[in-house]
CSV table of C-alpha atoms in Angstrom, one decimal:
chain,number,residue,atom,x,y,z
A,1,ASP,CA,106.3,97.5,97.3
A,2,LEU,CA,108.0,99.9,99.5
A,3,VAL,CA,105.3,102.3,100.8
A,4,ILE,CA,106.6,105.6,102.1
A,5,GLY,CA,104.0,107.0,104.6
A,6,ASN,CA,100.3,106.3,105.1
A,7,GLU,CA,97.5,108.7,104.1
A,8,VAL,CA,100.2,111.4,103.6
A,9,ASN,CA,97.8,113.9,102.1
A,10,ARG,CA,95.5,114.0,105.2
A,11,GLU,CA,95.8,117.2,107.1
A,12,ASP,CA,93.8,116.2,110.2
A,13,VAL,CA,96.4,113.7,111.4
A,14,ALA,CA,99.8,115.1,110.5
A,15,LYS,CA,100.8,117.7,108.0
A,16,TYR,CA,103.1,116.4,105.3
A,17,ASN,CA,103.8,118.3,102.2
A,18,PRO,CA,104.3,116.8,98.7
A,19,THR,CA,108.0,117.9,98.5
A,20,LEU,CA,108.9,116.1,101.7
A,21,VAL,CA,107.1,112.9,100.7
A,22,GLN,CA,108.6,112.9,97.2
A,23,ALA,CA,112.1,113.5,98.7
A,24,ALA,CA,111.6,110.5,101.0
A,25,MET,CA,110.6,108.4,98.0
A,26,GLN,CA,113.6,109.6,96.0
A,27,TYR,CA,115.9,108.6,98.9
A,28,ALA,CA,114.3,105.1,98.9
A,29,LYS,CA,114.7,104.8,95.2
A,30,GLU,CA,118.4,105.8,95.5
A,31,GLN,CA,119.0,103.2,98.2
A,32,LEU,CA,117.5,100.2,96.5
A,33,PRO,CA,120.5,99.5,94.2
A,34,LYS,CA,122.6,99.0,97.3
A,35,TYR,CA,120.7,95.8,98.0
A,36,PRO,CA,121.4,93.4,95.1
A,37,GLY,CA,118.5,91.0,94.4
A,38,VAL,CA,116.0,93.2,96.1
A,39,THR,CA,113.4,94.6,93.8
A,40,ALA,CA,110.6,96.8,95.0
A,41,TRP,CA,108.3,99.5,93.6
A,42,VAL,CA,108.5,102.7,95.6
A,43,THR,CA,105.2,104.3,96.3
A,44,THR,CA,103.1,106.0,99.0
A,45,CYS,CA,99.6,105.7,100.4
A,46,PHE,CA,97.1,108.5,100.1
A,47,SER,CA,93.5,108.9,101.2
A,48,GLY,CA,91.2,107.8,98.4
A,49,THR,CA,90.4,111.4,97.4
A,50,VAL,CA,94.0,112.5,96.7
A,51,LEU,CA,93.2,113.6,93.2
A,52,GLN,CA,89.6,114.5,93.6
A,53,TYR,CA,90.4,118.0,92.4
A,54,PRO,CA,92.4,118.7,89.3
A,55,SER,CA,94.5,121.2,91.2
A,56,SER,CA,95.8,118.8,93.8
A,57,PRO,CA,99.3,119.6,94.9
A,58,TRP,CA,99.8,115.8,95.2
A,59,GLN,CA,99.8,115.1,91.4
A,60,PRO,CA,103.6,115.1,91.1
A,61,VAL,CA,103.9,112.6,94.0
A,62,VAL,CA,101.3,110.3,92.4
A,63,ASP,CA,103.3,110.6,89.1
A,64,TYR,CA,106.5,109.8,91.0
A,65,CYS,CA,105.2,106.5,92.4
A,66,ASP,CA,106.5,103.4,90.7
A,67,LYS,CA,103.5,101.8,88.8
A,68,VAL,CA,101.2,101.5,91.8
A,69,VAL,CA,99.5,103.9,94.3
A,70,TYR,CA,98.0,102.8,97.5
A,71,LEU,CA,94.7,104.5,98.6
A,72,THR,CA,92.6,104.2,101.7
A,73,VAL,CA,88.9,103.8,101.0
A,74,TYR,CA,86.3,103.4,103.7
A,75,PRO,CA,82.6,103.1,102.6
A,76,TRP,CA,81.6,103.2,106.3
A,77,TYR,CA,82.4,107.0,106.3
A,78,ALA,CA,79.8,107.3,103.5
A,79,GLY,CA,81.2,109.8,101.1
A,80,GLN,CA,77.7,109.9,99.7
A,81,GLY,CA,74.6,109.1,101.8
A,82,VAL,CA,74.2,106.8,104.8
A,83,ALA,CA,76.6,103.8,105.2
A,84,ASN,CA,75.0,100.4,104.7
A,85,PRO,CA,76.9,97.3,105.5
A,86,ASN,CA,74.8,95.3,103.0
A,87,ASN,CA,75.6,97.6,100.0
A,88,ILE,CA,78.9,99.5,99.7
A,89,ASP,CA,78.4,100.1,95.9
A,90,PRO,CA,77.2,103.7,96.2
A,91,GLN,CA,80.1,104.7,98.4
A,92,MET,CA,82.7,102.8,96.3
A,93,VAL,CA,81.4,104.3,93.1
A,94,TRP,CA,81.7,107.7,94.7
A,95,SER,CA,85.3,106.9,95.7
A,96,TRP,CA,85.9,105.7,92.1
A,97,ASN,CA,84.6,109.0,90.7
A,98,ASN,CA,86.4,111.2,93.3
A,99,GLY,CA,89.9,109.8,93.4
A,100,ILE,CA,90.5,106.3,92.2
A,101,LYS,CA,89.9,106.8,88.5
A,102,GLN,CA,91.9,110.0,88.5
A,103,VAL,CA,94.9,108.1,89.8
A,104,GLU,CA,94.5,105.3,87.2
A,105,ALA,CA,94.2,108.0,84.5
A,106,ARG,CA,97.7,109.0,85.4
A,107,GLY,CA,98.9,105.4,84.4
A,108,LYS,CA,99.1,104.0,87.9
A,109,ALA,CA,97.6,100.8,89.2
A,110,VAL,CA,95.5,101.3,92.4
A,111,VAL,CA,95.7,99.1,95.5
A,112,ILE,CA,93.0,99.8,98.1
A,113,ALA,CA,95.4,99.8,101.1
A,114,GLU,CA,92.7,100.0,103.7
A,115,ILE,CA,89.0,99.1,103.7
A,116,GLY,CA,86.8,98.0,106.6
A,117,TRP,CA,84.0,98.5,109.0
A,118,PRO,CA,84.2,99.1,112.8
A,119,SER,CA,82.4,97.0,115.3
A,120,ALA,CA,81.7,99.7,117.9
A,121,GLY,CA,81.5,103.4,118.5
A,122,ARG,CA,78.5,104.4,116.5
A,123,GLN,CA,75.0,103.0,116.0
A,124,ASP,CA,75.8,101.3,112.7
A,125,ALA,CA,79.2,100.1,114.0
A,126,THR,CA,78.3,96.7,115.4
A,127,VAL,CA,79.9,93.2,115.3
A,128,ALA,CA,77.0,92.0,113.2
A,129,ASN,CA,77.4,94.8,110.7
A,130,GLU,CA,81.1,94.3,110.5
A,131,GLN,CA,80.5,90.6,109.7
A,132,ILE,CA,78.0,91.4,107.1
A,133,ASN,CA,80.2,94.1,105.5
A,134,PHE,CA,83.2,91.8,105.5
A,135,GLY,CA,81.4,89.4,103.2
A,136,VAL,CA,79.9,92.2,101.1
A,137,THR,CA,83.3,93.8,100.7
A,138,LYS,CA,85.0,90.5,99.7
A,139,ARG,CA,82.4,90.1,96.9
A,140,TRP,CA,82.6,93.8,95.8
A,141,ILE,CA,86.4,93.8,95.5
A,142,ALA,CA,86.3,90.5,93.6
A,143,GLY,CA,84.5,92.3,90.9
A,144,HIS,CA,80.8,91.8,91.8
A,145,ASN,CA,80.0,95.5,91.6
A,146,SER,CA,78.5,98.1,89.3
A,147,LEU,CA,82.0,98.9,88.0
A,148,GLY,CA,82.5,95.3,86.8
A,149,ARG,CA,86.1,95.1,88.0
A,150,ALA,CA,88.1,93.7,90.8
A,151,PHE,CA,90.5,95.5,93.1
A,152,GLU,CA,93.6,94.4,94.9
A,153,THR,CA,92.8,95.2,98.5
A,154,PHE,CA,94.0,95.0,102.1
A,155,TRP,CA,91.4,94.7,104.9
A,156,PHE,CA,91.8,97.1,107.8
A,157,GLU,CA,92.4,95.4,110.1
A,158,MET,CA,93.0,92.0,111.8
A,159,PHE,CA,92.9,93.1,115.4
A,160,ASP,CA,91.4,96.0,117.3
A,161,GLU,CA,93.9,98.7,118.4
A,162,SER,CA,92.8,100.1,121.7
A,163,TRP,CA,95.2,103.1,121.5
A,164,LYS,CA,93.4,104.6,118.4
A,165,GLY,CA,91.0,106.8,120.5
A,166,ASN,CA,91.9,110.0,118.7
A,167,GLU,CA,90.0,108.8,115.7
A,168,GLY,CA,86.6,108.9,117.5
A,169,PRO,CA,84.9,106.3,119.6
A,170,TRP,CA,85.1,103.8,116.6
A,171,GLY,CA,88.8,104.2,116.2
A,172,PRO,CA,89.9,101.3,118.4
A,173,HIS,CA,87.3,98.9,116.9
A,174,TRP,CA,88.3,98.2,113.3
A,175,GLY,CA,89.7,94.7,113.9
A,176,LEU,CA,88.0,91.5,112.8
A,177,TYR,CA,89.1,90.2,116.2
A,178,THR,CA,89.4,92.0,119.5
A,179,SER,CA,92.9,92.8,120.8
A,180,GLY,CA,92.4,90.0,123.4
């Protein structure tokens, strides 16, 4: 897949508009035929709630994605209730009801592009909780959940990124390993 942008609908990080993102995707689609033998679906990555509301201005961009849409979904942020590293099902069902199923209803497969748990920066962000959550998340995405289905998923992330301090005190601590 050729993913144009990450969390493009978030307004707290950078302000992209649907027209700009779709134009970049169109350019990528136009360039692909110039590379014989290369096949790729052109898509983008949104936050998990991109289509939470029926009036989302991002609907045309979701529709323009080739077959698959990438979404970031973080149960640690606890869309509903308090985050629990031992049980992500309530947060993941909330994410299903507030974005994932709306994307699938438009005929797109969903890949969870980012999911994880930080190891520092807040009381529930510990190495022990990250380890617990890693196992819980692997089982959940394998289909051992109340939705009864598996999800293709990428863990966020392999190594800590010390430069991510703008995301709060937990920002640099999402890696399964330290940066050292």
